[in-house]
Amino acid sequence: MERRSFIRNGIIAGTSISSYDYKPLENISATKPIMVSTWDFGKYANTEGWKILSANGHALDAIEQAARVTEADESNKTVGYGGYPDRDGRVTLDACIMDESGNCGSVMAMEHIKHPISVARKVMEKTPHIILVGDGALQFALDNGFQKENLLTPDSKKAWEDWLKNSKYEPVINIENQLFKKQDNSFALGGINNHDTIGLLALDAAGKLSGGCTTSGMAFKMHGRVGDSPVIGAGLFVDGEVGAATATGVGEEVIRCVGSHSVVEYMRNGLSPKEACKKVVDRIAKRDLEKAKKMQIGFLALDKSGNVGAYALQKGFSYALKSASEEIVIAVESYFD
Ligand code: GLY
């Protein structure tokens, strides 16, 4: 009941998406090209990706250019420049990219480079490897013309310094971006938004699929920690014969179930994108219900025909969709209500 009224009223307090319609929760079908990205802020990325898709460009280019919008957004504390640092005050970024033919590239725990998605693409296209990590990824980026930058903004530095006061120097896994009801019955987003990874999926006019995923990872994580986002199969998976999926949320749990690959395999076996996402979320909840209550995980999937679906553990997850006929943010159904 609460959820329905929230959708009808189209509000998520504290965000600036009032000009976007909310749609209900079932699978959505769209004529290609189409682009979907996790969270409300995915709409800004989609706008950039759409410039390429609407000009009959390739999905992979749309994904890279779209992801760069979020990576450059200083106000986003969980992706790219301005992302929260690790517990040592170092901003370390993770990203991966994949096309319909299984070509993929990934960088993990890379510092000082604003656009890890573009470095991941270079790894895919210019090396015989798939993953570069840490200093190796940085060296590769510098060798390929990327600029070394300070990614720790004053805002994020202050948040880290505040965190240090009470942290006992331990990373926290918390519920991200949880929707709660305020005293006046409106809804707001709460908690530290420390897992709001952007995952992006695109189907271009030629029917080619691609995906990308980019994040600064868990806020105040241990130095060297890598989550699901740059792990092919966990944070992202694309299979041109079936569809694509991406994940957001507590990366450790997404890795444990190789989440995005599992979603794609369920679609291969005939489930709709939403059913496939739900199946994996159900498995996570079933494995440890008490643990699942304390975290957020969301999956977003797009099949090769342009059907889209998503499902999350907790309320509050959303995704943005752009096609020729739609530009919407969609509130996602969850396991816990
Ligand atoms: N899903 C992002 C992370 O856990 O790092």
Short mmCIF file of C-alpha atoms and ligand atoms in Angstrom, two decimals:
data_model
loop_
_atom_site.label_atom_id
_atom_site.label_comp_id
_atom_site.label_asym_id
_atom_site.label_seq_id
_atom_site.Cartn_x
_atom_site.Cartn_y
_atom_site.Cartn_z
CA MET A 1 0.00 0.00 0.00
CA GLU A 2 2.72 2.40 1.04
CA ARG A 3 4.78 1.42 -1.97
CA ARG A 4 1.91 1.92 -4.37
CA SER A 5 1.19 5.40 -3.08
CA PHE A 6 4.89 6.22 -3.28
CA ILE A 7 4.96 5.22 -6.90
CA ARG A 8 1.74 6.98 -7.78
CA ASN A 9 2.92 10.17 -6.18
CA GLY A 10 6.27 9.78 -7.88
CA ILE A 11 8.38 11.07 -5.03
CA ILE A 12 11.65 10.22 -3.52
CA ALA A 13 12.40 13.03 -1.14
CA GLY A 14 15.87 14.45 -1.25
CA THR A 15 16.48 13.72 -4.90
CA SER A 16 16.05 15.95 -7.88
CA ILE A 17 14.09 13.67 -10.14
CA SER A 18 10.64 15.18 -9.82
CA SER A 19 10.45 15.75 -13.55
CA TYR A 20 10.71 12.03 -14.16
CA ASP A 21 7.77 9.65 -14.03
CA TYR A 22 7.83 6.58 -11.89
CA LYS A 23 6.57 3.36 -13.37
CA PRO A 24 5.38 0.28 -11.54
CA LEU A 25 7.35 -2.77 -10.93
CA GLU A 26 6.94 -5.40 -13.62
CA ASN A 27 9.11 -6.09 -16.66
CA ILE A 28 9.23 -3.23 -19.11
CA SER A 29 9.63 -3.82 -22.82
CA ALA A 30 11.12 -1.24 -25.13
CA THR A 31 12.03 -1.10 -28.76
CA LYS A 32 15.75 -0.94 -29.30
CA PRO A 33 17.85 1.06 -28.83
CA ILE A 34 17.46 1.18 -25.08
CA MET A 35 19.67 2.04 -22.14
CA VAL A 36 19.20 1.31 -18.45
CA SER A 37 21.36 2.33 -15.49
CA THR A 38 21.12 1.68 -11.78
CA TRP A 39 19.77 4.29 -9.38
CA ASP A 40 18.06 7.60 -10.01
CA PHE A 41 21.31 9.26 -10.99
CA GLY A 42 21.54 6.78 -13.86
CA LYS A 43 19.28 9.13 -15.80
CA TYR A 44 22.16 11.56 -16.30
CA ALA A 45 24.36 8.78 -17.63
CA ASN A 46 21.57 7.54 -19.90
CA THR A 47 21.21 10.99 -21.44
CA GLU A 48 24.82 10.87 -22.58
CA GLY A 49 24.60 7.27 -23.75
CA TRP A 50 21.45 8.08 -25.68
CA LYS A 51 23.32 10.56 -27.85
CA ILE A 52 25.26 7.60 -29.22
CA LEU A 53 22.44 5.06 -29.30
CA SER A 54 20.01 7.40 -31.04
CA ALA A 55 22.61 8.02 -33.77
CA ASN A 56 22.86 4.27 -34.42
CA GLY A 57 26.11 4.06 -32.46
CA HIS A 58 27.47 0.97 -30.77
CA ALA A 59 26.27 -0.01 -27.29
CA LEU A 60 29.85 -0.23 -26.03
CA ASP A 61 30.51 3.43 -26.87
CA ALA A 62 27.24 4.43 -25.22
CA ILE A 63 28.20 2.56 -22.06
CA GLU A 64 31.65 4.14 -21.83
CA GLN A 65 30.46 7.70 -22.44
CA ALA A 66 27.50 7.30 -20.08
CA ALA A 67 29.64 5.89 -17.26
CA ARG A 68 32.05 8.80 -17.59
CA VAL A 69 29.25 11.22 -16.67
CA THR A 70 28.79 9.57 -13.28
CA GLU A 71 32.53 9.11 -12.75
CA ALA A 72 33.04 12.86 -13.22
CA ASP A 73 30.17 13.84 -10.93
CA GLU A 74 31.76 15.18 -7.76
CA SER A 75 28.45 15.06 -5.90
CA ASN A 76 28.24 11.29 -6.30
CA LYS A 77 30.12 9.82 -3.33
CA THR A 78 30.19 6.24 -4.53
CA VAL A 79 31.54 6.48 -8.07
CA GLY A 80 34.70 8.03 -9.52
CA TYR A 81 35.91 11.54 -8.68
CA GLY A 82 34.64 12.61 -5.27
CA GLY A 83 33.96 9.03 -4.19
CA TYR A 84 34.52 8.25 -0.53
CA PRO A 85 38.06 7.03 0.14
CA ASP A 86 39.16 3.85 1.87
CA ARG A 87 40.00 3.83 5.57
CA ASP A 88 43.47 5.16 4.77
CA GLY A 89 42.03 8.17 2.95
CA ARG A 90 42.85 6.82 -0.52
CA VAL A 91 40.26 6.86 -3.31
CA THR A 92 40.53 3.53 -5.12
CA LEU A 93 38.28 2.84 -8.08
CA ASP A 94 36.92 -0.35 -9.65
CA ALA A 95 35.30 -0.69 -13.09
CA CYS A 96 34.64 -3.15 -15.86
CA ILE A 97 33.13 -3.19 -19.33
CA MET A 98 31.88 -6.05 -21.52
CA ASP A 99 30.40 -6.46 -24.99
CA GLU A 100 28.06 -8.96 -26.59
CA SER A 101 30.89 -11.26 -27.74
CA GLY A 102 32.47 -11.84 -24.36
CA ASN A 103 35.17 -9.20 -24.82
CA CYS A 104 35.79 -7.56 -21.47
CA GLY A 105 38.22 -5.47 -19.44
CA SER A 106 38.53 -4.53 -15.82
CA VAL A 107 40.55 -2.39 -13.45
CA MET A 108 40.57 -2.91 -9.71
CA ALA A 109 41.74 -0.72 -6.84
CA MET A 110 43.15 1.87 -9.21
CA GLU A 111 44.07 5.30 -7.81
CA HIS A 112 44.38 8.77 -9.38
CA ILE A 113 42.51 8.17 -12.65
CA LYS A 114 39.10 9.81 -12.98
CA HIS A 115 37.69 7.47 -15.62
CA PRO A 116 38.34 3.84 -14.74
CA ILE A 117 35.66 2.74 -17.24
CA SER A 118 37.84 4.06 -20.07
CA VAL A 119 40.92 2.35 -18.68
CA ALA A 120 38.93 -0.90 -18.44
CA ARG A 121 38.00 -0.52 -22.10
CA LYS A 122 41.65 0.02 -23.00
CA VAL A 123 42.58 -3.14 -21.07
CA MET A 124 39.95 -4.98 -23.12
CA GLU A 125 41.07 -3.59 -26.46
CA LYS A 126 44.82 -3.17 -26.12
CA THR A 127 46.05 -6.01 -23.92
CA PRO A 128 45.84 -9.80 -23.99
CA HIS A 129 44.49 -9.63 -20.43
CA ILE A 130 41.16 -8.89 -18.75
CA ILE A 131 42.11 -7.47 -15.35
CA LEU A 132 44.76 -5.02 -14.19
CA VAL A 133 44.98 -4.04 -10.53
CA GLY A 134 46.41 -1.30 -8.34
CA ASP A 135 49.74 0.15 -9.42
CA GLY A 136 49.76 -1.96 -12.58
CA ALA A 137 46.43 -0.48 -13.65
CA LEU A 138 47.67 3.04 -12.86
CA GLN A 139 50.88 2.50 -14.81
CA PHE A 140 48.91 1.17 -17.79
CA ALA A 141 46.57 4.16 -17.64
CA LEU A 142 49.45 6.65 -17.55
CA ASP A 143 51.17 4.83 -20.42
CA ASN A 144 47.96 5.24 -22.42
CA GLY A 145 47.64 8.96 -21.94
CA PHE A 146 45.37 9.21 -18.89
CA GLN A 147 46.16 12.05 -16.50
CA LYS A 148 47.10 11.51 -12.85
CA GLU A 149 44.68 13.44 -10.63
CA ASN A 150 43.75 13.88 -6.99
CA LEU A 151 40.32 12.25 -6.68
CA LEU A 152 39.77 13.08 -2.99
CA THR A 153 37.52 16.14 -2.86
CA PRO A 154 37.29 18.33 0.27
CA ASP A 155 33.76 16.97 0.97
CA SER A 156 34.85 13.35 0.84
CA LYS A 157 37.98 14.09 2.87
CA LYS A 158 35.81 15.67 5.56
CA ALA A 159 33.44 12.68 5.58
CA TRP A 160 36.43 10.38 5.99
CA GLU A 161 37.86 12.49 8.83
CA ASP A 162 34.46 12.45 10.57
CA TRP A 163 34.26 8.69 10.08
CA LEU A 164 37.72 8.23 11.59
CA LYS A 165 36.55 9.80 14.89
CA ASN A 166 34.20 6.91 15.66
CA SER A 167 35.27 4.22 13.28
CA LYS A 168 37.57 2.18 15.44
CA TYR A 169 39.22 1.93 12.05
CA GLU A 170 36.87 -0.79 10.89
CA PRO A 171 35.02 -0.81 7.58
CA VAL A 172 31.24 -0.88 7.90
CA ILE A 173 28.85 -2.85 5.75
CA ASN A 174 25.52 -1.12 6.07
CA ILE A 175 22.23 -0.86 4.28
CA GLU A 176 22.52 1.58 1.44
CA ASN A 177 20.05 4.19 0.45
CA GLN A 178 17.18 2.63 2.33
CA LEU A 179 13.78 4.16 1.86
CA PHE A 180 12.04 5.02 5.12
CA LYS A 181 8.78 6.70 5.98
CA LYS A 182 9.03 10.05 7.75
CA GLN A 183 6.62 11.35 10.40
CA ASP A 184 4.67 13.32 7.80
CA ASN A 185 4.21 10.08 5.79
CA SER A 186 6.51 11.23 3.01
CA PHE A 187 9.48 9.06 2.08
CA ALA A 188 13.16 9.80 2.31
CA LEU A 189 16.40 8.01 1.60
CA GLY A 190 18.53 7.28 4.63
CA GLY A 191 21.80 5.75 5.74
CA ILE A 192 25.24 6.31 4.33
CA ASN A 193 24.98 5.77 0.62
CA ASN A 194 28.04 3.63 0.50
CA HIS A 195 27.25 1.11 -2.20
CA ASP A 196 25.48 3.04 -4.91
CA THR A 197 27.46 1.63 -7.76
CA ILE A 198 26.37 2.53 -11.24
CA GLY A 199 25.76 -0.45 -13.51
CA LEU A 200 24.78 0.32 -17.11
CA LEU A 201 23.30 -1.91 -19.82
CA ALA A 202 22.61 -0.95 -23.42
CA LEU A 203 21.05 -2.58 -26.47
CA ASP A 204 21.85 -0.67 -29.64
CA ALA A 205 19.89 -0.28 -32.86
CA ALA A 206 21.82 -3.18 -34.42
CA GLY A 207 20.79 -5.44 -31.54
CA LYS A 208 24.24 -5.51 -29.89
CA LEU A 209 24.42 -5.58 -26.13
CA SER A 210 27.06 -4.10 -23.84
CA GLY A 211 27.42 -3.28 -20.18
CA GLY A 212 29.60 -1.42 -17.72
CA CYS A 213 29.96 -1.06 -13.99
CA THR A 214 31.98 1.55 -12.08
CA THR A 215 32.37 2.42 -8.41
CA SER A 216 34.58 3.75 -5.66
CA GLY A 217 33.38 0.75 -3.66
CA MET A 218 32.38 0.52 -0.06
CA ALA A 219 33.03 3.73 1.83
CA PHE A 220 36.02 3.55 4.16
CA LYS A 221 36.81 -0.01 3.11
CA MET A 222 40.10 -1.67 3.96
CA HIS A 223 42.84 -0.57 1.61
CA GLY A 224 43.00 -3.06 -1.24
CA ARG A 225 39.42 -4.26 -0.85
CA VAL A 226 37.68 -4.95 -4.16
CA GLY A 227 33.95 -5.56 -4.44
CA ASP A 228 31.82 -7.14 -7.12
CA SER A 229 31.72 -4.24 -9.57
CA PRO A 230 34.89 -4.96 -11.59
CA VAL A 231 34.48 -8.74 -11.32
CA ILE A 232 33.10 -10.09 -14.58
CA GLY A 233 30.19 -12.36 -13.71
CA ALA A 234 29.57 -10.71 -10.34
CA GLY A 235 28.98 -6.98 -10.90
CA LEU A 236 28.38 -7.35 -14.64
CA PHE A 237 27.77 -10.01 -17.24
CA VAL A 238 26.79 -9.77 -20.91
CA ASP A 239 25.91 -12.61 -23.26
CA GLY A 240 24.84 -11.50 -26.72
CA GLU A 241 22.64 -14.56 -27.18
CA VAL A 242 20.65 -13.95 -24.01
CA GLY A 243 20.99 -10.60 -22.28
CA ALA A 244 22.95 -8.66 -19.71
CA ALA A 245 22.81 -8.00 -15.98
CA THR A 246 24.50 -5.78 -13.44
CA ALA A 247 24.52 -5.46 -9.67
CA THR A 248 24.67 -2.84 -6.96
CA GLY A 249 24.99 -3.31 -3.23
CA VAL A 250 27.24 -5.23 -0.89
CA GLY A 251 29.82 -6.62 -3.26
CA GLU A 252 31.00 -9.46 -1.07
CA GLU A 253 27.56 -11.08 -1.24
CA VAL A 254 27.21 -10.50 -4.98
CA ILE A 255 30.55 -12.21 -5.57
CA ARG A 256 29.49 -15.19 -3.42
CA CYS A 257 26.64 -15.96 -5.85
CA VAL A 258 28.37 -14.70 -9.02
CA GLY A 259 25.25 -12.59 -9.17
CA SER A 260 25.09 -11.06 -12.64
CA HIS A 261 26.13 -14.27 -14.36
CA SER A 262 23.47 -16.12 -12.39
CA VAL A 263 20.82 -13.63 -13.54
CA VAL A 264 21.84 -14.11 -17.19
CA GLU A 265 21.79 -17.89 -16.81
CA TYR A 266 18.26 -17.76 -15.40
CA MET A 267 17.24 -15.67 -18.42
CA ARG A 268 18.88 -18.24 -20.68
CA ASN A 269 16.64 -20.82 -19.07
CA GLY A 270 13.54 -18.82 -19.90
CA LEU A 271 12.92 -16.51 -16.97
CA SER A 272 12.06 -12.87 -17.62
CA PRO A 273 14.64 -10.25 -16.53
CA LYS A 274 12.69 -9.47 -13.37
CA GLU A 275 12.10 -13.12 -12.51
CA ALA A 276 15.79 -13.82 -13.04
CA CYS A 277 16.84 -10.95 -10.75
CA LYS A 278 14.34 -12.08 -8.13
CA LYS A 279 15.61 -15.65 -8.25
CA VAL A 280 19.13 -14.54 -7.34
CA VAL A 281 17.94 -12.15 -4.62
CA ASP A 282 15.81 -14.97 -3.18
CA ARG A 283 18.87 -17.22 -3.08
CA ILE A 284 20.86 -14.57 -1.21
CA ALA A 285 18.05 -14.10 1.31
CA LYS A 286 17.60 -17.84 1.77
CA ARG A 287 21.28 -18.42 2.45
CA ASP A 288 21.27 -16.17 5.51
CA LEU A 289 18.06 -14.27 6.23
CA GLU A 290 19.41 -12.34 9.23
CA LYS A 291 22.44 -11.16 7.27
CA ALA A 292 20.26 -10.26 4.27
CA LYS A 293 18.09 -8.03 6.47
CA LYS A 294 21.08 -5.80 7.14
CA MET A 295 22.26 -5.15 3.61
CA GLN A 296 21.14 -3.96 0.20
CA ILE A 297 21.68 -5.77 -3.07
CA GLY A 298 19.93 -4.96 -6.33
CA PHE A 299 20.10 -6.54 -9.77
CA LEU A 300 19.12 -4.97 -13.08
CA ALA A 301 18.74 -7.03 -16.28
CA LEU A 302 18.08 -6.38 -19.96
CA ASP A 303 17.46 -9.19 -22.42
CA LYS A 304 18.40 -9.18 -26.07
CA SER A 305 14.80 -8.34 -27.05
CA GLY A 306 14.70 -5.16 -24.99
CA ASN A 307 12.82 -6.48 -21.94
CA VAL A 308 14.02 -4.97 -18.67
CA GLY A 309 13.53 -6.03 -15.07
CA ALA A 310 15.08 -5.56 -11.66
CA TYR A 311 14.73 -6.75 -8.09
CA ALA A 312 16.38 -5.84 -4.77
CA LEU A 313 16.68 -7.05 -1.21
CA GLN A 314 15.57 -3.74 0.32
CA LYS A 315 13.24 -0.93 -0.63
CA GLY A 316 14.81 2.13 -2.19
CA PHE A 317 16.52 0.67 -5.25
CA SER A 318 15.65 2.30 -8.56
CA TYR A 319 16.87 2.37 -12.12
CA ALA A 320 16.68 4.81 -14.99
CA LEU A 321 15.53 3.80 -18.48
CA LYS A 322 15.91 5.67 -21.75
CA SER A 323 14.44 4.61 -25.07
CA ALA A 324 12.90 6.46 -28.00
CA SER A 325 9.55 6.53 -26.21
CA GLU A 326 10.47 6.54 -22.49
CA GLU A 327 12.64 8.50 -20.11
CA ILE A 328 11.78 7.23 -16.68
CA VAL A 329 13.04 6.26 -13.27
CA ILE A 330 11.55 3.03 -12.00
CA ALA A 331 11.09 2.06 -8.36
CA VAL A 332 12.13 -1.54 -7.90
CA GLU A 333 10.24 -4.19 -5.97
CA SER A 334 12.10 -5.72 -3.05
CA TYR A 335 12.29 -8.91 -0.99
CA PHE A 336 11.80 -7.03 2.29
CA ASP A 337 8.92 -4.59 2.24
N1 GLY B 1 28.92 -2.97 -5.22
C1 GLY B 1 30.01 -2.17 -4.95
C2 GLY B 1 30.93 -2.68 -3.97
O1 GLY B 1 30.57 -3.48 -3.14
O2 GLY B 1 32.07 -2.27 -4.00
#
